[in-house]
Short mmCIF file of C-alpha atoms in Angstrom, two decimals:
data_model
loop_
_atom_site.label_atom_id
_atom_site.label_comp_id
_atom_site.label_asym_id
_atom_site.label_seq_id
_atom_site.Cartn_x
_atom_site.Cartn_y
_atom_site.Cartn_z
CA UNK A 7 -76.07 39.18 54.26
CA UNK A 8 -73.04 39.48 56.27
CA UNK A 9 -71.73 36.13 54.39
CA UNK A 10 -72.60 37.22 51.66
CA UNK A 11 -70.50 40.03 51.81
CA UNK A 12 -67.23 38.40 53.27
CA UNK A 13 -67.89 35.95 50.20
CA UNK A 14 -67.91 38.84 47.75
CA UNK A 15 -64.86 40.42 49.54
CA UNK A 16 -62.93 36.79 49.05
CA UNK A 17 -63.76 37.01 45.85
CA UNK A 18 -62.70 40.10 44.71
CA UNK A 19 -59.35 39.08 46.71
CA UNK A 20 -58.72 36.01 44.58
CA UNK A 21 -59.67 37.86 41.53
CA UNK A 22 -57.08 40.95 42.45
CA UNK A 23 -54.10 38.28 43.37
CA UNK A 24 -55.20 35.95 39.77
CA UNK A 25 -54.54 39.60 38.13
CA UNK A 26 -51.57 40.78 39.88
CA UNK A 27 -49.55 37.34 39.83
CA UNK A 28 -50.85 37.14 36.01
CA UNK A 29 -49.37 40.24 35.45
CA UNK A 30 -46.16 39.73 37.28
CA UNK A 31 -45.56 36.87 34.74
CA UNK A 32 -43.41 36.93 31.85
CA UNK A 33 -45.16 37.51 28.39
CA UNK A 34 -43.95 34.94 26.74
CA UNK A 35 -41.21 31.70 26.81
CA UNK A 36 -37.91 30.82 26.09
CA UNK A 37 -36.69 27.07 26.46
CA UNK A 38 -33.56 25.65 24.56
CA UNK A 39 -31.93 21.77 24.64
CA UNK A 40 -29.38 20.42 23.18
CA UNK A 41 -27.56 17.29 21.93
CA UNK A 42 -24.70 15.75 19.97
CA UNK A 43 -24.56 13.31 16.70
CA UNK A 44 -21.63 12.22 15.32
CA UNK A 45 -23.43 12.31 11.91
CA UNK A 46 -22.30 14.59 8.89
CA UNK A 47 -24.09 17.72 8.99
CA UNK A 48 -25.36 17.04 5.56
CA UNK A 49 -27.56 14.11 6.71
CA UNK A 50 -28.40 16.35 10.15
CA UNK A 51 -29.76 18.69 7.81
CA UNK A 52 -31.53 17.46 5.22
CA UNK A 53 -33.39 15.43 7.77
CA UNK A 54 -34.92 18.40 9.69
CA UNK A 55 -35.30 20.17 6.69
CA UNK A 56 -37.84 17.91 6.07
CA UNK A 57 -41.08 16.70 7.69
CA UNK A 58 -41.08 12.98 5.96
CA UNK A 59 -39.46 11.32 8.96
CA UNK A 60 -40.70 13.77 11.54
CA UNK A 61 -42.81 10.14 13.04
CA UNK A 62 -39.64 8.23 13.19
CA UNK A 63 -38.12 11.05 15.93
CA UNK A 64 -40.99 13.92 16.98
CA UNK A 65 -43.01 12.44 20.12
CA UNK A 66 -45.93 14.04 19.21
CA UNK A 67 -47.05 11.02 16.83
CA UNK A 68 -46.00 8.98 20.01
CA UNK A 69 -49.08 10.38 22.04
CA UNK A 70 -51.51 9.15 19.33
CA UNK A 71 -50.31 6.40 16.98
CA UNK A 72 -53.46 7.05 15.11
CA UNK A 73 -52.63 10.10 14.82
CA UNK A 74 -53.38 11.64 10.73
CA UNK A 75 -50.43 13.35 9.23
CA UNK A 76 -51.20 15.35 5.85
CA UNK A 77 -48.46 16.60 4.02
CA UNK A 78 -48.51 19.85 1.81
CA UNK A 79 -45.54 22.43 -0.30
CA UNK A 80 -42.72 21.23 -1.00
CA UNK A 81 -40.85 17.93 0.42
CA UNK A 82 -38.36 20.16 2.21
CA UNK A 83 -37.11 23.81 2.69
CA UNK A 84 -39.64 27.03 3.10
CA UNK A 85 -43.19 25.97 2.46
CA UNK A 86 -42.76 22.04 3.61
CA UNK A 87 -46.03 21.60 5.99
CA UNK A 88 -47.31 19.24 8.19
CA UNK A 89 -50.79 19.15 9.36
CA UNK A 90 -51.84 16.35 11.93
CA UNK A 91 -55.59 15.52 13.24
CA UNK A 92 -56.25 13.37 16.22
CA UNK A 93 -59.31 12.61 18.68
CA UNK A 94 -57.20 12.97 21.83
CA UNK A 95 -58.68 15.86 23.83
CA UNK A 96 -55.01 17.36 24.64
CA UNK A 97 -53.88 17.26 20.81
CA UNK A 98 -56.28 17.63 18.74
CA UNK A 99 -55.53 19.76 15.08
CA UNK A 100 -52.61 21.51 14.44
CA UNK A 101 -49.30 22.10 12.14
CA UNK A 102 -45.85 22.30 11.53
CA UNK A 103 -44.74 24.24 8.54
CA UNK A 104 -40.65 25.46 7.69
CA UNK A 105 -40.42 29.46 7.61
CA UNK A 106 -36.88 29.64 7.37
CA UNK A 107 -34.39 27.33 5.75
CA UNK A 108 -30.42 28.14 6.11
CA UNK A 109 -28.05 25.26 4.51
CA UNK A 110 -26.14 23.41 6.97
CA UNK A 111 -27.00 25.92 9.60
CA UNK A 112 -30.94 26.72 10.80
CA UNK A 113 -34.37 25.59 9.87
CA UNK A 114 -37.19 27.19 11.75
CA UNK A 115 -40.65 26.07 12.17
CA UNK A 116 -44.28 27.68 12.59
CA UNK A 117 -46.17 26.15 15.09
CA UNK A 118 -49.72 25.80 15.39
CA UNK A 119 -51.22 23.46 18.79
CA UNK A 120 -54.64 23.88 20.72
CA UNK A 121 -52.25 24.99 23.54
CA UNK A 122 -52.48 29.03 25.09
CA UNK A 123 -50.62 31.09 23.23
CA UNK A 124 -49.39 32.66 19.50
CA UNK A 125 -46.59 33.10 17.31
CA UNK A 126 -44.99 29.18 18.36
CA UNK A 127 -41.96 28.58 16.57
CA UNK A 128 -39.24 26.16 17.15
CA UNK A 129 -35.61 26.56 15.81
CA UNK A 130 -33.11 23.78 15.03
CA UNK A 131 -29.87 25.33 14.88
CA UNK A 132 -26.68 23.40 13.61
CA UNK A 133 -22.72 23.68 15.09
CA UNK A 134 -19.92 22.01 14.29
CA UNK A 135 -18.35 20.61 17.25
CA UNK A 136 -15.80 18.09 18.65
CA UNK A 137 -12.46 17.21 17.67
CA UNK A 138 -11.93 18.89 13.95
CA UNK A 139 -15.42 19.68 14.31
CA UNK A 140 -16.56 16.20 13.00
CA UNK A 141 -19.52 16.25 15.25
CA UNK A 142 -22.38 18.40 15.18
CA UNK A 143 -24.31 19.90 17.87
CA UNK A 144 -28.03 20.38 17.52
CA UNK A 145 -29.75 22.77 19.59
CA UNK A 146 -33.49 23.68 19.51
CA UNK A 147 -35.37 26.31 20.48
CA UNK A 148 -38.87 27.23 21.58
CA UNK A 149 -41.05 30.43 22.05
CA UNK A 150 -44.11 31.60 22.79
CA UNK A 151 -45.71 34.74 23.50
CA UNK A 152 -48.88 35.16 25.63
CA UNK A 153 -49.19 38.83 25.49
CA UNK A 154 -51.68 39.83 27.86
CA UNK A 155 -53.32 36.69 27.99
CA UNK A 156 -53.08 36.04 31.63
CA UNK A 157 -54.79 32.36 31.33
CA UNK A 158 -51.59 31.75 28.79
CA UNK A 159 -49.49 33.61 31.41
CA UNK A 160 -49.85 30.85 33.64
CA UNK A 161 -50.08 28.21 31.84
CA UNK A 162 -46.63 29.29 30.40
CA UNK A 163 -45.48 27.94 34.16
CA UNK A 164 -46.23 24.61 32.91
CA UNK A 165 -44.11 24.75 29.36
CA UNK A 166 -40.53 23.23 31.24
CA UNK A 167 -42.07 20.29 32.23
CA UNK A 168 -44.46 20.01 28.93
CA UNK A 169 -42.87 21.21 25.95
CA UNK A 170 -39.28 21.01 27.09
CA UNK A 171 -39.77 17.54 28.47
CA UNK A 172 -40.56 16.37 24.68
CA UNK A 173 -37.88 18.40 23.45
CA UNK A 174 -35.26 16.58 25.04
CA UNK A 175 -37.26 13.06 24.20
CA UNK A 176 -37.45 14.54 20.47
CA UNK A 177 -33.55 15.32 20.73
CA UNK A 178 -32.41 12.01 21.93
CA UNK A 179 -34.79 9.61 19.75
CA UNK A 180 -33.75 12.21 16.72
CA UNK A 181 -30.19 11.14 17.60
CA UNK A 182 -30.81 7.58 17.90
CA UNK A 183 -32.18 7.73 14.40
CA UNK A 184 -29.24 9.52 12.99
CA UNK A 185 -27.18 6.56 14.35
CA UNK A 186 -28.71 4.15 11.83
CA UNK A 187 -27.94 6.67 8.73
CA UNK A 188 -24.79 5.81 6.74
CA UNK A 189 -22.13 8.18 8.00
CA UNK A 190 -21.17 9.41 4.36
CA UNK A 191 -21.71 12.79 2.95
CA UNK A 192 -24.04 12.35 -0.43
CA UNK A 193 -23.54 16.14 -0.96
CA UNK A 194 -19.51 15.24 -2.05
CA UNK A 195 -21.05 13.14 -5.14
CA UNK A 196 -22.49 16.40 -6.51
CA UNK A 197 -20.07 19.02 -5.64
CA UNK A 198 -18.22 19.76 -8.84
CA UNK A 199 -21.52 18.90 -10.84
CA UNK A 200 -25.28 19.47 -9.82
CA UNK A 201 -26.56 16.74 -12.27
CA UNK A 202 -25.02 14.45 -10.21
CA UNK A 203 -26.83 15.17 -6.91
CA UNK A 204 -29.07 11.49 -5.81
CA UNK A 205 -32.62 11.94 -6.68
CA UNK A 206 -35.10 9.55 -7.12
CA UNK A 207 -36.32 7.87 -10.63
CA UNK A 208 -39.50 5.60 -11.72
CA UNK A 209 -38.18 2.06 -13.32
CA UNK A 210 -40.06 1.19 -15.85
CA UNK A 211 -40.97 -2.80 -15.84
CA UNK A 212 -38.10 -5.09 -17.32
CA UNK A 213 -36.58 -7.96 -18.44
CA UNK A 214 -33.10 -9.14 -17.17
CA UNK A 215 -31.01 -12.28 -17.94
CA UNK A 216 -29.28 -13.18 -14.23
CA UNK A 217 -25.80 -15.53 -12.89
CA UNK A 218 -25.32 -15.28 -9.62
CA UNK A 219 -21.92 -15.69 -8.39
CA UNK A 220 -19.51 -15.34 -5.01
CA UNK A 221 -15.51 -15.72 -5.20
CA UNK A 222 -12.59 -13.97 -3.90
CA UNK A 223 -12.83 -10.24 -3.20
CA UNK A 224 -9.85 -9.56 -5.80
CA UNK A 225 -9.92 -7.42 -8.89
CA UNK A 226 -8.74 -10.41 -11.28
CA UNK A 227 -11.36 -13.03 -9.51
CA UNK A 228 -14.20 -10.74 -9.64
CA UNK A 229 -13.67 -9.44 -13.36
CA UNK A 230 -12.76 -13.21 -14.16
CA UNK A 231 -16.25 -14.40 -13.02
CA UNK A 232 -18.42 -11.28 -14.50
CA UNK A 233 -16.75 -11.90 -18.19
CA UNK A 234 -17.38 -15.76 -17.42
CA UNK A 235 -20.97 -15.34 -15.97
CA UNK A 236 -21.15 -12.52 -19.60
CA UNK A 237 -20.42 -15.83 -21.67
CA UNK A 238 -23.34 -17.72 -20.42
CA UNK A 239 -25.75 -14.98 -20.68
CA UNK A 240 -24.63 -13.70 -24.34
CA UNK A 241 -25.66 -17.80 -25.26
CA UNK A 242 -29.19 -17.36 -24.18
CA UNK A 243 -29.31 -14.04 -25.92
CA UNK A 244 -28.27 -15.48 -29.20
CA UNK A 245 -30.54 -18.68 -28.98
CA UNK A 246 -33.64 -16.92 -28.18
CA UNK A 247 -33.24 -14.00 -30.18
CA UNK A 248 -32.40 -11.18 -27.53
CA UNK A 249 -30.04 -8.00 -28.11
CA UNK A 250 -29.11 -5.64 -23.99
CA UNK A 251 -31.65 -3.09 -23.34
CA UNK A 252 -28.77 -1.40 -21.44
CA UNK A 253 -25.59 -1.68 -19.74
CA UNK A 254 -24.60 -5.08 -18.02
CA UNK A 255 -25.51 -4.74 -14.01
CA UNK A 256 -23.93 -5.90 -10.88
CA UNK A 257 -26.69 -6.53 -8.13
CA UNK A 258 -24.28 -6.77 -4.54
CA UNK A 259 -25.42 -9.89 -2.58
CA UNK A 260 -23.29 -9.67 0.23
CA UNK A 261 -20.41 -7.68 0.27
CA UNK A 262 -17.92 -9.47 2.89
CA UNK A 263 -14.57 -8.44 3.58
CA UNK A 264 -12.91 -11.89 2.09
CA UNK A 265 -16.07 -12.93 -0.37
CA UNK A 266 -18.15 -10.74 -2.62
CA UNK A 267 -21.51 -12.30 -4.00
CA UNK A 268 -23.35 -10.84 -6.67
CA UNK A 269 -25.59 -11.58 -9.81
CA UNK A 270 -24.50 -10.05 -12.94
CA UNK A 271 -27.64 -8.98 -14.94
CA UNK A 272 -28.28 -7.63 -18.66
CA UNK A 273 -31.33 -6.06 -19.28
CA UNK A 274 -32.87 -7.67 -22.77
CA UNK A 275 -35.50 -6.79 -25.44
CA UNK A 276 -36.14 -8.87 -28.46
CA UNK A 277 -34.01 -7.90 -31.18
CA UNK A 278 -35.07 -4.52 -33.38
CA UNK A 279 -37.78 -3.99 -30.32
CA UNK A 280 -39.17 -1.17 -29.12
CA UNK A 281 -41.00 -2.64 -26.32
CA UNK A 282 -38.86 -3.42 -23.33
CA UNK A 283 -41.73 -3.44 -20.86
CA UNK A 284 -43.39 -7.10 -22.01
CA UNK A 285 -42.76 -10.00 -20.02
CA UNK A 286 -40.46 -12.42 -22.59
CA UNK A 287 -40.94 -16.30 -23.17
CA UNK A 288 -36.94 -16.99 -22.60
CA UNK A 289 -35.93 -20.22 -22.81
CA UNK A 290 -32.64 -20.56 -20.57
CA UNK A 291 -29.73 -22.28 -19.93
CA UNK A 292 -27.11 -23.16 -17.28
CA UNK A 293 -26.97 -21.01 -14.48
CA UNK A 294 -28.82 -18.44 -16.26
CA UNK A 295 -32.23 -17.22 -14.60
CA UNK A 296 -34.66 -14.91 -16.44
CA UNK A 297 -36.18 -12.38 -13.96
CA UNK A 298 -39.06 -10.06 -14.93
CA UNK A 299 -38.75 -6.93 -12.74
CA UNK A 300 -42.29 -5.08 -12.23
CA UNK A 301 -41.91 -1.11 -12.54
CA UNK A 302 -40.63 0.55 -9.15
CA UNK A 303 -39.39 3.47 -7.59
CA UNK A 304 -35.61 3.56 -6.96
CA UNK A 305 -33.08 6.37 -5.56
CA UNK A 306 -30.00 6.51 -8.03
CA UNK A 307 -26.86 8.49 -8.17
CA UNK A 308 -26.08 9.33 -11.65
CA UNK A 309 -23.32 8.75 -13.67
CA UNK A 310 -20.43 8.17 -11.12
CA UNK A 311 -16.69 7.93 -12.16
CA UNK A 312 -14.06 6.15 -10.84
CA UNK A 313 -12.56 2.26 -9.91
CA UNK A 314 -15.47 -0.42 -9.33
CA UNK A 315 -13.96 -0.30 -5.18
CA UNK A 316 -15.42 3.07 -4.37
CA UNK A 317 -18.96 1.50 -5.55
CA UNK A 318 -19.50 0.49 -1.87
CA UNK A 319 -19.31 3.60 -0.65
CA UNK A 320 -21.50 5.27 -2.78
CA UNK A 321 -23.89 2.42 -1.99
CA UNK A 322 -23.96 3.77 1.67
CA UNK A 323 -23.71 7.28 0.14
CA UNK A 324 -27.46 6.64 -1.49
CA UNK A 325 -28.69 4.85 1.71
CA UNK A 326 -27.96 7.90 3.71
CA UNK A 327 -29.71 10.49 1.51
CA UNK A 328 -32.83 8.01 0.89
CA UNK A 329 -33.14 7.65 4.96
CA UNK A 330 -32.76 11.15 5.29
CA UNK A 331 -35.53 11.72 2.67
CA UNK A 332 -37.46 9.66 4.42
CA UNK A 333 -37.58 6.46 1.96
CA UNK A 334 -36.96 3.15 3.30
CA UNK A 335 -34.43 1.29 1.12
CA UNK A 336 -35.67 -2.13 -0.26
CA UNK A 337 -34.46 -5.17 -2.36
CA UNK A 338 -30.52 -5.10 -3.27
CA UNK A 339 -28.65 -1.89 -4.56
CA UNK A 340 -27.30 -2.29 -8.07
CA UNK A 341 -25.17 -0.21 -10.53
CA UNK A 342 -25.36 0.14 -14.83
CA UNK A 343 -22.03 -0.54 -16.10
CA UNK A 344 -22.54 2.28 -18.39
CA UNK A 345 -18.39 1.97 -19.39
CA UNK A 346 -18.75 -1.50 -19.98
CA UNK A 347 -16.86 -3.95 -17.59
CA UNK A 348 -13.07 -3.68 -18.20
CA UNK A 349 -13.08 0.04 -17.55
CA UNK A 350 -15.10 -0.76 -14.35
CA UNK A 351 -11.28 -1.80 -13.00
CA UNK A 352 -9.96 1.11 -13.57
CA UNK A 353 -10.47 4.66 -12.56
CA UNK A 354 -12.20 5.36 -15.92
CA UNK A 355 -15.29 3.51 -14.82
CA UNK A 356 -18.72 4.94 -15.02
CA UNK A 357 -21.80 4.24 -13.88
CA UNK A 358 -25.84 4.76 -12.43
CA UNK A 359 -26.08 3.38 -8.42
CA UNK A 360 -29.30 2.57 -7.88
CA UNK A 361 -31.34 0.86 -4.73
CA UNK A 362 -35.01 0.52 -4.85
CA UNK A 363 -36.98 2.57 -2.47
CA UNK A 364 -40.95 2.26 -0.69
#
């Protein structure tokens, strides 16, 4: 009886200290990291206001690479969720969803995790920094709050080396990622005119009459070999009956800093058709290929002005803001001549960019 009692009494020690250390604790948790990208704040942005590449940085996904991911709401901004469902034990179900969504400056996420505690957020918030501010610092937040939950109390002693241990491996791989990103802002395409923001566009399947060529990166050698390469391909048009289904296209090869190689392609329909979509019988000649593109998604920015030597930049322009969308650039970018090829050397040029996208 006498152990008994001297059990009883240890018990009701242990129980008192597990209450008062519990309640010592702090109610909840505060942990912030930070680091540095030398990326425009546009592309910093839009990437976190987004959940499309959250695998490519967040190492969550790490933990289980069978991890599910379900997307739901919108593809960015407030209402842009994430719900994941794995069979590890310490993961399990849970979400990320954007609550608050402030251009260029904050984007704050809901958390939900099998882990003790409620009302998990996390808070990405953007600063210019550096020289000229051309750098931008990212900082995150986390909190938690355990209210009176003393088992969350103490597991809260535990959230450093947990949570803030993946924030900084989150950070740095989110950096590493930016790296890869085109440095140019996308957002300067648009800023006099909305319309002409990137966005992303279904191809429908077509037919296109191809020369490939490479010469001197000069204005005269280059327009010299597109009106040349035109010659060729306005012969097979006329012998098999074909009329453009569009403006002429340059497709970039290789765009070197003393050679530039590219195919100049016309889109083609038979003549009075309203079917572009049908594969054609061409009969060709010369350097002339005919290509047969199946329908595909592809990111374009619309209707750009200016001399055929900013065209590269834009190019790297639509990379960025497909990366930071999460789409994965494919096959060679391309841009619709829509002022027709003379004008293209001059600042009155126009034209669609376009790269094809997964």
């Amino acid at each position: 009886m006498t152990r008994l009692i001297e059990i009883l009494i240890s018990l009701a020690i242990v129980a008192a200290l597990f209450l008062i250390v519990g309640i010592a604790l702090p109610s909840s948790r505060h942990l912030q990291h930070s680091v540095e990208t030398n990326r425009k704040v546009t592309i910093v942005f839009d990437t976190l206001n987004s959940l499309r590449r959250f695998k490519d940085w967040n190492p969550l996904v790490l933990r289980d690479p069978k991890m599910q991911l379900k997307f739901s709401g919108p593809e960015s901004g407030v209402g842009a969720r994430m719900d994941y469902d794995s069979k590890e034990k310490g993961l399990r179900q849970g979400s990320w969803e954007i609550t608050e969504s402030v251009p260029g400056k904050r984007i704050a996420y809901a958390l939900n995790d099998i882990e003790p505690g409620k009302n998990k957020r996390t808070v990405f918030t953007l600063k210019p920094t550096g020289r000229g501010g051309r750098n931008v610092e990212i900082s995150q937040t986390y909190d938690v709050d355990y209210g009176w939950n003393l088992i969350g109390r103490y597991a809260g002693l535990y959230v450093s080396s947990n949570v803030g241990e993946d924030m900084k491996m989150g950070l740095g791989r989110l950096s590493n990622m930016l790296a890869a990103v085109p440095n140019y802002d996308y957002a300067e395409l648009s800023k006099d005119d909305p319309a002409k923001a990137p966005k992303l566009v279904e191809r429908p399947a077509e037919n296109l009459l191809v020369v490939t060529a490479a010469v001197e990166r000069t204005n005269d050698k280059v327009m010299g070999q597109i009106n040349s390469n035109m010659e060729w391909i306005k012969k097979v048009m006329a012998a098999n009956g074909l009329e453009p289904a569009g403006p002429v296209r340059i497709v970039t090869n290789e765009f070197g800093s003393d050679i530039y190689s590219f195919d100049v392609a016309q889109p083609v329909r038979k003549v009075g058709s309203t079917d572009e979509t049908a594969k054609l019988d061409v009969k060709v000649e010369g350097p002339v290929v005919a290509v047969y593109n199946e329908p595909a998604k592809v990111a374009v920015v619309p209707s750009f002005k200016g001399h055929m030597a900013n065209l590269a930049k834009v190019r790297d322009a639509l990379r960025g803001w497909a990366l930071t969308h999460g789409y994965e650039t494919v096959e060679r970018p391309y841009e619709s001549w829509k002022g027709g090829v003379a004008a293209g050397f001059t600042e009155d040029g126009e034209y669609d960019v376009f790269w094809a996208v997964k």
